[in-house]
Amino acid sequence: MSENCKTYYLTTPIYYVNDIPHIGHAYTTIIADVVARFSRLKGIDTFFLTGTDEHGQKIEEAAKKRKKSTKEYADEISGKFKALWDEFEISYDKFIRTTDPEHIKGVQKAFLDMYKKGDIYKDYYEGHYCVSCESFVAPGQLVNDELCPDCGRATRIIKEESYFFKLSKYQDRILKWLKESKPILPEAKANEVIRFVEDGLKDLSITRTSFEWGVKLPKEINDPKHVVYVWLDALFNYLTALGYGSDDESMVQKYWPANLHIVGKDILKFHAVYWPAFLMSIDYELPKKIAAHGWWTRDGEKMSKSKGNVINPKEVADAYGLENFRYFMLREVPFGADGDFSEKALIDRINNDLGNDLGNLLNRIIGMAYKYFDGKISSENVEKYYPTELNEAKEIIGTIEEKYLWKMQTHKFLEELWKILSIGNKAIDVYKPWELMKNGEEEKAMALLGLIANLLAMTSVYLYAVMPKTTTKIAKALNFEINTKSFKEVNDGELLEDFVIEKIPPLFPKIEKPLMKKKEVVKEPDNIITIDEFFKVELKIGEVVAAEEVKKSKKLLRLEVDLGEGKPRQIVAGIKEYYSPDELLGTQVCVVSNLKPAKLMGMMSEGMLLAAKDDEGLNLIRPEKRKKVGTPIK
Ligand code: MSP
């Protein structure tokens, strides 16, 4: 597949700007960066796209909550994503924003083309919607009749006029594509999507009218109250980034179809079902591969803001080194499975894999090269003395790309590379160059160092995409360069010739204890409510027009409170110890007026009075000046 490609186009999802980047976003982006770097190293003309997804109800509400204009808020968070990727030296070729005018134009063109084709019709949507996932949820998929099956949050019922896309029309073609082209990686994840399609695809609502933050419909359709559904808008970024819908579509010609969309498992359906259907509708080729990774947890727990355990990737990189962090993320978790972040696991990887296996092998060869050969190593007799070791290593190099890298099995890819290191470490222990030297077998000892230098070179070239700076240092210590030429040599099984070793300080000093600052976990209190929830409580000014003690009760008074509703309400209040009926008569009080009526000592109570109570007693809360009865309290 990819090795024969002339061009390679890969993408990350575009990130919602309702929150700052966390480890999950960093993971997707870093995997994509590794693939992009590997592809470029092979000499393939590569285009790597990332960006931000900025429209939709979720973003509009997030901005409102922070009292910012939606655009101002989107600019701020989009800037944070871009700044982090720049700091992490992510080698993206374009950072797209869905608020870019060129993107908006492209989405409108796609919408119009689908409309003209007869794939879009106007109707009415009534049903459940999950704002967090920005997805419509069919009644059969709801959990407990109201929760989103993907994120577990409460859905909202929406009823609005909407344009629909004829998704059902494409069901058979999508199914055929999924089964025959096998675009999903890991392949095991395909079954779920296939089942979803086999269960029957319903037409998809693709416009909304109850908010404004989105792409307007093309003017030719002339229906200004609708905005395009955020997923349709977002998915088209993969084409608009190449200039689709603009005057210059040469990049589309060059790079489309995408070779790889990397996504999280939660958004696979959108990419493997909706996206191909949209593309079929506009008669574009379908992406070659869609790779879905799992989710990161922290110390075994789901990350969430309320738990205060969300991992900030910058903090990890600052404490342990960006490239060590990259290695850890790719090595620790089988692609597709969920992974757990713990500092302990990260430290183990750095000390063992990087320090012991890689760093030590380099230190050993530097030490021996100087001790025995004045820093100069030749590859001349490697094949003569160590054919088995060399062939084993070449065999690994010959297979890992196809078998693991292009299939996104990054953990396997690294595991196999580490086998090459262990061939080297084992060869030193078995052949003992110090004894060879003692026995006068200098040629064999030199060949052994030649073997080790070549094994390190092979590993560095293949590891370059994961740890570009570290491997460049290793290459410098061995006096060669990592580039397309050396990649090809290693790939063809050729030995690099002679090495002039340069002493460098150890690359992976041992880490003795966790390095991330322990943060005071500021937990969001469990009792936080939203402003909408607060406004559900109706508070009104009332006047006590009748009051009497409830016989047999130490605590209760029976009051009649006028709320300006024509008839006073009966409220039974536990204030007998603090107020006499007389002193309450004619006074004003604050009443919770939409409380569900409840029976107290057999009497119906139709509201509740606000009061403050401490060690010194209880005081009713009253307006500072008299107000008209029924005045709402806000
Ligand atoms: N905006 C959409 C994608 C549109 S693509 C046309 C979106 N954005 S997101 O910001 O919510 O998520 C982006 C990616 O981050 C997804 O692939 C998601 O799976 C990934 N992750 C979010 N939290 C994650 C973890 N805890 N762990 C790993 N990845 C996770 O969805």
XYZ file of C-alpha atoms and ligand atoms in Angstrom:
665
model
C 0.000 0.000 0.000
C 1.629 3.157 1.254
C 5.168 2.432 0.192
C 4.047 2.656 -3.421
C 2.127 5.882 -2.900
C 3.418 9.036 -4.475
C 1.354 11.170 -2.148
C 0.012 10.537 1.313
C -2.782 12.621 2.846
C -3.599 12.131 6.499
C -5.774 13.944 8.986
C -6.590 14.220 12.668
C -10.135 15.004 13.783
C -10.645 18.717 14.114
C -10.946 19.511 17.797
C -13.960 21.183 19.375
C -13.089 24.540 20.846
C -15.223 24.105 23.940
C -12.234 23.009 25.973
C -8.459 23.207 26.092
C -6.280 20.387 24.693
C -5.813 17.289 26.845
C -3.889 14.049 26.551
C -6.509 12.442 24.267
C -6.123 15.223 21.721
C -2.341 15.046 22.039
C -2.408 11.293 21.461
C -4.322 11.534 18.169
C -2.167 14.375 16.957
C 1.103 12.679 17.902
C 0.174 9.425 16.163
C -0.659 11.420 13.057
C 2.632 13.268 13.364
C 4.533 9.988 13.576
C 2.859 8.636 10.445
C 3.441 11.921 8.613
C 7.128 11.987 9.550
C 7.590 8.363 8.593
C 5.929 8.919 5.261
C 8.110 11.956 4.526
C 11.242 10.086 5.534
C 10.375 7.491 2.924
C 10.313 10.295 0.405
C 6.529 10.348 -0.040
C 4.934 13.728 -0.751
C 2.880 14.016 2.426
C 0.107 16.376 3.500
C -0.869 16.384 7.150
C -3.999 18.249 8.236
C -5.256 19.212 11.661
C -7.410 22.044 13.003
C -10.408 23.066 15.053
C -14.156 22.442 14.835
C -15.800 25.673 15.893
C -19.499 25.700 15.075
C -22.548 24.195 16.756
C -24.710 24.470 19.799
C -22.073 23.161 22.195
C -19.596 25.916 21.335
C -22.306 28.580 21.354
C -23.358 27.504 24.847
C -19.774 27.211 26.132
C -19.058 30.783 25.012
C -22.275 32.074 26.587
C -21.375 30.416 29.866
C -18.105 32.329 29.873
C -19.861 35.543 28.821
C -17.796 35.822 25.640
C -18.817 36.306 22.052
C -18.740 32.953 20.275
C -16.109 34.051 17.768
C -13.892 35.572 20.453
C -14.112 32.378 22.458
C -13.448 30.156 19.425
C -10.412 32.274 18.499
C -9.021 31.924 21.994
C -9.320 28.137 22.262
C -8.355 27.452 18.655
C -5.224 29.512 19.367
C -4.439 27.277 22.325
C -4.589 24.134 20.196
C -2.374 25.665 17.550
C 0.107 26.966 20.119
C 0.394 23.560 21.755
C 0.947 21.761 18.443
C 3.600 24.324 17.548
C 5.290 23.871 20.883
C 5.171 20.091 20.372
C 6.671 20.602 16.898
C 3.791 18.783 15.254
C 4.657 18.731 11.565
C 1.200 19.637 10.232
C 0.981 21.199 6.791
C -2.281 23.011 7.433
C -4.274 24.011 10.481
C -7.863 24.483 9.368
C -10.588 26.313 11.281
C -14.215 25.722 10.363
C -14.773 29.458 10.757
C -12.364 30.076 7.835
C -14.354 31.731 5.014
C -12.942 29.276 2.433
C -14.192 26.349 4.490
C -17.651 27.885 4.832
C -17.807 28.403 1.073
C -16.826 24.772 0.484
C -19.490 23.459 2.870
C -22.124 25.539 1.107
C -21.029 24.193 -2.258
C -21.245 20.601 -1.011
C -24.681 21.259 0.491
C -25.939 22.752 -2.759
C -24.559 19.884 -4.837
C -26.223 17.329 -2.580
C -29.445 19.340 -2.720
C -29.382 19.582 -6.504
C -28.778 15.866 -6.726
C -32.048 15.324 -4.847
C -30.344 13.931 -1.747
C -31.671 16.652 0.573
C -35.312 17.354 1.442
C -37.085 19.536 3.985
C -39.077 18.021 6.819
C -39.442 18.276 10.557
C -37.208 16.741 13.240
C -38.635 15.727 16.544
C -36.506 13.693 18.875
C -33.566 13.478 21.204
C -30.339 15.394 20.709
C -27.079 15.155 22.628
C -25.423 18.560 22.640
C -22.167 17.183 24.011
C -21.743 14.732 21.111
C -23.664 16.997 18.731
C -25.626 13.957 17.637
C -29.225 12.921 17.081
C -30.134 9.912 19.173
C -32.829 7.490 18.026
C -35.322 6.446 20.725
C -34.094 2.839 20.588
C -30.527 3.923 21.411
C -31.383 5.970 24.503
C -30.174 4.731 27.853
C -32.890 4.914 30.531
C -35.134 6.627 27.973
C -33.154 9.855 28.086
C -29.362 9.427 28.257
C -26.962 9.543 25.318
C -25.553 6.053 24.640
C -22.120 7.506 23.795
C -21.368 9.984 26.564
C -24.037 9.142 29.142
C -25.231 12.738 29.415
C -28.904 13.750 29.373
C -30.247 14.393 25.872
C -32.621 17.233 25.016
C -35.816 16.872 23.099
C -35.822 19.103 20.073
C -38.648 19.826 17.702
C -37.741 21.854 14.686
C -37.973 22.221 10.964
C -34.969 20.587 9.369
C -33.439 19.562 6.084
C -32.671 15.852 5.828
C -29.983 13.984 3.945
C -31.046 10.717 2.285
C -28.630 8.550 4.208
C -30.879 5.508 3.755
C -30.323 5.674 -0.009
C -26.614 4.898 0.513
C -26.977 2.040 2.982
C -26.128 -0.762 0.529
C -23.177 1.026 -1.017
C -21.724 1.856 2.392
C -22.097 -1.708 3.540
C -20.415 -3.026 0.417
C -17.549 -0.589 0.848
C -17.083 -1.482 4.518
C -17.041 -5.183 3.737
C -15.008 -5.165 0.553
C -12.527 -2.321 0.969
C -12.075 -2.933 4.696
C -11.219 0.690 5.414
C -11.450 0.462 9.203
C -8.410 -0.076 11.416
C -8.055 -2.023 13.632
C -10.143 -4.423 11.571
C -11.852 -5.736 14.703
C -13.571 -2.372 15.079
C -15.331 -2.744 11.747
C -17.951 -5.203 12.972
C -19.633 -2.678 15.190
C -19.971 -0.202 12.342
C -21.181 -2.882 9.945
C -23.845 -3.901 12.446
C -24.939 -0.290 12.821
C -25.413 -0.004 9.064
C -27.107 -3.391 8.792
C -29.607 -2.329 11.445
C -30.839 0.206 8.903
C -29.818 3.787 8.237
C -32.395 6.502 8.747
C -32.196 9.786 6.884
C -30.106 12.304 8.753
C -31.207 15.717 9.935
C -28.544 18.088 8.591
C -29.736 21.555 9.558
C -30.759 23.247 12.805
C -32.898 26.303 13.433
C -32.826 26.796 17.202
C -29.451 28.561 17.338
C -27.318 30.574 14.975
C -23.671 29.589 15.334
C -23.119 27.637 12.136
C -22.718 27.752 8.383
C -25.746 29.322 6.713
C -27.408 27.408 3.898
C -26.298 28.342 0.372
C -28.084 31.492 -0.739
C -29.606 29.610 -3.680
C -31.735 27.638 -1.194
C -32.869 30.887 0.437
C -33.791 29.644 3.887
C -31.886 31.909 6.278
C -33.126 30.499 9.560
C -31.242 27.207 9.046
C -27.607 26.500 9.847
C -25.769 23.380 8.655
C -25.501 20.527 11.168
C -22.069 20.757 12.740
C -20.948 17.239 11.748
C -21.668 17.820 8.076
C -19.819 21.122 8.343
C -16.889 19.518 10.214
C -16.402 16.428 8.042
C -16.047 18.531 4.929
C -12.926 20.122 6.399
C -10.982 17.201 4.973
C -11.861 18.435 1.485
C -12.106 22.187 1.986
C -8.572 22.190 3.450
C -7.397 21.143 -0.006
C -9.314 23.950 -1.685
C -12.548 22.108 -2.507
C -15.127 24.700 -3.552
C -12.489 27.350 -4.304
C -11.085 28.550 -7.637
C -8.065 26.302 -7.262
C -8.739 22.639 -6.672
C -5.296 21.404 -7.717
C -4.555 20.157 -4.206
C -7.769 18.132 -4.278
C -6.616 16.528 -7.508
C -3.242 15.832 -5.986
C -4.132 14.497 -2.545
C -7.723 13.240 -2.581
C -8.791 10.596 -1.535
C -7.301 10.807 1.939
C -5.041 7.889 2.785
C -5.814 8.001 6.464
C -8.266 9.640 8.840
C -7.178 9.075 12.431
C -10.085 9.334 14.886
C -11.099 8.308 18.388
C -13.453 5.345 18.717
C -16.281 7.676 19.782
C -16.406 9.364 16.392
C -15.842 6.374 14.132
C -19.493 6.212 13.063
C -19.423 9.769 11.763
C -16.326 9.003 9.692
C -17.170 5.501 8.499
C -20.883 5.988 7.757
C -21.933 9.621 7.356
C -18.758 10.871 5.702
C -18.653 8.227 2.951
C -22.360 8.810 2.276
C -21.762 12.563 1.838
C -18.836 11.792 -0.445
C -20.913 9.361 -2.501
C -23.542 12.044 -2.849
C -21.072 14.534 -4.323
C -19.369 11.771 -6.343
C -15.992 11.887 -4.645
C -13.763 8.924 -3.876
C -13.853 7.505 -0.367
C -10.959 7.646 2.100
C -8.614 4.665 2.037
C -8.326 4.038 5.776
C -10.027 5.230 8.932
C -8.125 4.292 12.064
C -9.927 4.454 15.402
C -7.971 4.582 18.634
C -9.163 3.989 22.183
C -9.496 6.353 25.108
C -7.032 7.335 27.799
C -7.889 7.055 31.433
C -5.814 8.246 34.388
C -4.700 5.857 37.069
C -7.575 3.631 36.005
C -10.251 6.317 36.127
C -12.090 8.179 33.393
C -10.727 11.710 33.092
C -13.158 14.497 33.825
C -13.001 18.106 34.831
C -15.185 17.515 37.836
C -12.777 14.871 39.131
C -9.884 17.263 38.500
C -7.828 14.418 36.965
C -7.528 15.597 33.374
C -3.965 15.289 32.118
C -2.424 18.343 30.578
C -0.025 17.008 27.917
C 2.251 20.017 28.283
C 2.840 19.253 31.940
C 3.849 15.693 31.093
C 6.142 16.806 28.292
C 7.719 19.499 30.468
C 8.406 17.041 33.266
C 9.572 13.988 31.295
C 10.571 15.287 27.876
C 8.341 15.493 24.848
C 9.923 12.607 22.958
C 9.865 10.263 25.928
C 6.174 11.086 26.260
C 5.622 10.397 22.539
C 7.365 7.048 22.868
C 5.333 6.158 25.940
C 1.973 6.925 24.359
C 2.678 4.908 21.259
C 4.330 1.983 23.048
C 2.102 1.638 26.070
C -1.236 1.003 24.424
C -2.243 -1.326 21.602
C -3.818 0.966 19.036
C -7.587 0.708 19.330
C -7.577 -0.318 22.981
C -8.100 2.055 25.883
C -4.946 3.057 27.712
C -4.114 4.170 31.173
C -1.793 7.025 32.002
C 0.188 6.788 35.189
C 3.496 8.389 36.006
C 4.743 5.039 37.190
C 4.115 3.411 33.805
C 5.782 6.340 32.066
C 8.837 6.208 34.335
C 9.140 2.443 33.801
C 9.142 2.908 30.041
C 11.778 5.636 30.223
C 14.052 3.754 32.611
C 13.657 0.328 31.034
C 12.970 0.609 27.317
C 14.737 3.873 26.678
C 17.412 3.905 29.381
C 18.368 0.240 29.687
C 17.715 -1.097 26.205
C 18.448 1.818 23.893
C 20.586 4.224 25.944
C 22.826 1.521 27.368
C 23.501 -0.085 24.037
C 24.646 3.278 22.758
C 26.794 3.866 25.855
C 28.336 0.432 25.533
C 29.340 0.940 21.942
C 30.731 4.417 22.605
C 32.778 3.038 25.507
C 34.135 0.028 23.598
C 34.796 1.924 20.390
C 37.129 4.227 22.313
C 38.605 1.544 24.489
C 39.561 -0.742 21.633
C 39.526 1.129 18.357
C 40.081 4.807 18.936
C 36.424 5.570 18.171
C 36.429 4.121 14.646
C 34.244 1.177 13.654
C 34.073 -0.665 10.357
C 31.203 -2.795 8.997
C 33.524 -4.818 6.803
C 33.309 -8.227 8.475
C 29.868 -8.079 10.047
C 28.285 -10.452 7.544
C 31.191 -12.861 7.856
C 31.021 -13.248 11.639
C 27.433 -12.415 12.612
C 25.117 -13.458 9.759
C 22.411 -14.837 12.053
C 22.060 -11.683 14.123
C 22.150 -9.497 11.055
C 19.531 -11.518 9.206
C 17.206 -11.547 12.174
C 17.378 -7.768 12.328
C 16.891 -7.382 8.584
C 13.891 -9.674 8.727
C 12.303 -7.385 11.320
C 13.027 -4.262 9.302
C 11.616 -5.929 6.204
C 8.250 -6.637 7.765
C 7.388 -4.054 10.416
C 6.277 -1.331 8.095
C 3.582 -3.202 6.235
C 2.590 -5.378 9.095
C 2.457 -2.791 11.822
C 3.170 0.819 10.970
C 0.703 1.329 8.141
C -1.843 -0.715 10.076
C -1.423 1.691 12.987
C -0.135 -1.047 15.265
C 2.369 1.394 16.694
C 2.948 -0.566 19.891
C 3.877 -3.645 17.851
C 6.043 -1.594 15.561
C 8.042 -0.379 18.556
C 8.064 -3.767 20.211
C 9.643 -5.238 17.075
C 12.234 -2.455 16.845
C 13.185 -3.215 20.420
C 13.871 -6.800 19.381
C 16.672 -5.413 17.229
C 18.122 -3.684 20.279
C 17.909 -6.862 22.235
C 19.760 -8.748 19.476
C 22.537 -6.176 19.996
C 22.579 -6.328 23.777
C 22.523 -10.114 23.678
C 25.362 -10.297 21.134
C 27.625 -8.299 23.447
C 26.822 -10.603 26.363
C 27.320 -13.755 24.272
C 30.443 -12.850 22.285
C 32.109 -10.737 25.000
C 34.248 -8.335 22.966
C 36.629 -7.877 25.940
C 37.502 -11.592 25.721
C 37.825 -11.457 21.947
C 40.301 -8.632 22.389
C 42.151 -10.541 25.088
C 42.368 -13.583 22.805
C 43.731 -11.554 19.944
C 40.508 -11.868 17.858
C 40.494 -8.217 16.997
C 38.770 -8.573 13.617
C 35.865 -10.415 15.230
C 35.611 -7.803 17.980
C 35.572 -4.998 15.408
C 32.876 -6.843 13.443
C 30.836 -7.131 16.620
C 30.989 -3.388 17.156
C 30.115 -2.993 13.479
C 27.056 -5.168 14.030
C 25.965 -3.141 17.046
C 26.488 0.177 15.257
C 24.365 -1.047 12.364
C 21.630 -2.341 14.644
C 21.546 1.036 16.370
C 21.471 2.797 13.032
C 18.583 0.650 11.775
C 16.623 1.259 14.945
C 17.276 5.005 14.907
C 16.189 5.407 11.307
C 12.937 3.579 11.986
C 12.421 5.273 15.333
C 13.061 8.718 13.885
C 9.376 9.469 13.279
C 8.592 8.801 16.934
C 11.640 10.485 18.485
C 13.110 12.798 15.853
C 15.502 14.742 18.068
C 16.713 11.805 20.139
C 17.445 9.650 17.112
C 19.202 12.556 15.416
C 21.499 12.699 18.455
C 22.146 8.965 18.194
C 22.876 9.299 14.496
C 25.285 12.127 15.235
C 27.078 10.012 17.829
C 27.488 7.299 15.161
C 28.339 9.874 12.520
C 25.587 9.323 9.984
C 22.492 11.236 8.961
C 18.893 10.149 9.073
C 17.330 11.054 5.758
C 15.515 9.486 2.835
C 18.803 8.082 1.513
C 19.820 6.368 4.740
C 16.237 5.184 5.184
C 16.392 3.533 1.795
C 19.732 1.896 2.554
C 18.485 0.463 5.813
C 15.220 -0.530 4.177
C 17.102 -2.345 1.409
C 19.088 -4.262 4.009
C 22.377 -2.542 3.206
C 24.901 -1.937 5.940
C 26.016 1.578 6.662
C 29.737 1.614 6.058
C 32.066 2.987 8.650
C 31.325 4.852 11.831
C 33.347 7.483 13.641
C 31.970 7.537 17.129
C 31.403 10.754 19.011
C 31.046 10.700 22.777
C 27.724 12.136 23.944
C 26.221 12.402 27.422
C 23.669 9.701 28.384
C 20.352 10.335 26.629
C 18.053 8.918 29.288
C 19.228 9.686 32.835
C 17.498 7.377 35.289
C 14.338 8.791 36.820
C 14.150 8.005 40.523
C 10.831 9.557 41.486
C 7.738 11.121 39.882
C 8.538 14.488 38.359
C 5.145 16.063 37.813
C 4.152 18.606 40.362
C 1.387 17.246 42.536
C -1.445 19.615 41.975
C -3.986 20.396 44.600
C -6.941 18.737 42.995
C -9.525 21.441 42.861
C -12.668 19.448 42.597
C -15.722 21.079 41.220
C -18.212 20.667 44.075
C -20.866 18.051 43.336
C -23.632 20.517 44.144
C -22.867 22.954 41.325
C -25.915 23.802 39.222
C -26.170 25.625 35.939
C -27.866 28.961 35.557
C -30.659 27.194 33.673
C -31.155 24.856 36.592
C -31.229 27.815 39.003
C -33.848 29.583 36.947
C -36.081 26.576 37.206
C -36.727 27.634 40.798
C -39.501 30.246 40.917
C -39.232 32.693 43.791
C -41.900 35.287 44.557
C -42.764 37.951 47.114
C -45.790 36.965 49.205
C -47.736 38.488 52.104
C -48.886 36.554 55.119
C -52.674 37.089 55.298
C -53.486 34.421 57.921
C -51.360 32.527 60.457
C -52.054 29.966 63.185
C -50.252 27.344 65.215
C -50.572 23.719 64.153
C -51.874 21.930 67.247
C -49.854 18.909 68.325
C -46.783 20.195 66.424
C -43.834 21.844 68.177
C -42.472 23.249 64.964
C -45.182 24.043 62.478
C -47.279 27.114 61.722
C -50.041 27.140 59.135
C -49.901 30.281 57.007
C -51.959 31.695 54.206
C -49.734 33.631 51.845
C -50.974 35.953 49.120
C -48.847 35.621 45.961
C -51.111 37.797 43.846
C -52.809 34.759 42.382
C -56.360 35.638 43.460
C -56.486 32.974 46.148
C -53.814 32.812 48.910
C -51.762 29.645 49.196
C -51.600 27.464 52.283
C -47.977 27.050 53.395
C -47.012 24.929 56.373
C -43.681 26.212 57.731
C -41.389 24.897 60.481
C -40.904 28.271 62.199
C -43.109 28.021 65.319
C -40.105 28.159 67.674
C -39.003 31.493 66.194
C -42.161 33.418 65.246
C -45.635 33.813 66.717
C -48.607 33.943 64.303
C -49.290 37.563 65.279
C -45.885 38.887 64.453
C -46.115 37.316 60.999
C -49.506 38.694 60.006
C -49.254 41.381 57.335
C -45.504 40.904 56.805
C -43.881 40.034 53.513
C -41.889 36.878 52.838
C -39.948 35.233 49.992
C -41.632 32.079 48.683
C -40.469 29.193 46.508
C -43.632 29.125 44.445
C -43.114 26.193 42.056
C -42.319 23.557 44.649
C -44.317 20.369 44.260
C -47.083 20.528 46.943
C -46.518 18.137 49.860
C -48.537 17.045 52.884
C -47.237 17.988 56.347
C -49.205 16.637 59.350
C -52.096 15.967 56.993
C -52.149 19.512 55.583
C -51.215 20.417 52.033
C -48.302 22.855 51.845
C -48.084 24.741 48.551
C -44.734 26.449 48.792
C -41.764 27.146 51.006
C -40.490 30.257 52.777
C -36.857 31.313 52.506
C -35.093 31.653 55.850
C -31.567 31.783 57.272
C -30.776 29.687 60.321
C -27.701 29.545 62.533
C -26.865 29.032 66.247
C -28.587 32.271 67.145
C -31.896 31.317 65.603
C -33.902 31.624 62.417
C -34.767 34.706 60.378
C -37.129 34.878 57.478
C -35.693 36.479 54.346
C -37.785 39.510 53.398
C -37.600 42.285 50.784
C -35.834 45.406 51.995
C -38.853 47.517 51.020
C -42.418 46.360 50.506
C -43.080 45.001 47.028
C -46.257 44.164 45.161
C -47.302 40.606 46.045
C -46.311 38.115 43.352
C -43.218 40.117 42.295
C -40.688 37.571 40.962
C -37.334 37.382 42.749
C -34.435 37.212 40.290
N -15.050 17.907 16.607
C -15.205 16.503 16.638
C -14.444 15.859 15.525
C -14.797 16.321 14.172
S -13.806 15.586 12.950
C -14.527 16.003 11.496
C -14.711 15.962 17.990
N -13.895 16.728 18.676
S -13.307 16.407 20.136
O -12.458 17.509 20.457
O -14.384 16.152 21.033
O -12.546 15.088 20.060
C -11.449 14.983 19.214
C -10.742 13.677 19.373
O -10.220 13.547 20.692
C -11.647 12.480 19.146
O -10.997 11.623 18.240
C -11.764 11.836 20.505
O -11.849 10.465 20.396
C -10.436 12.242 21.127
N -10.509 12.153 22.578
C -11.219 12.915 23.446
N -11.012 12.450 24.706
C -10.180 11.389 24.688
C -9.509 10.598 25.643
N -9.721 10.698 26.944
N -8.600 9.687 25.186
C -8.287 9.574 23.856
N -8.878 10.324 22.946
C -9.975 11.073 23.288
O -15.086 14.866 18.348
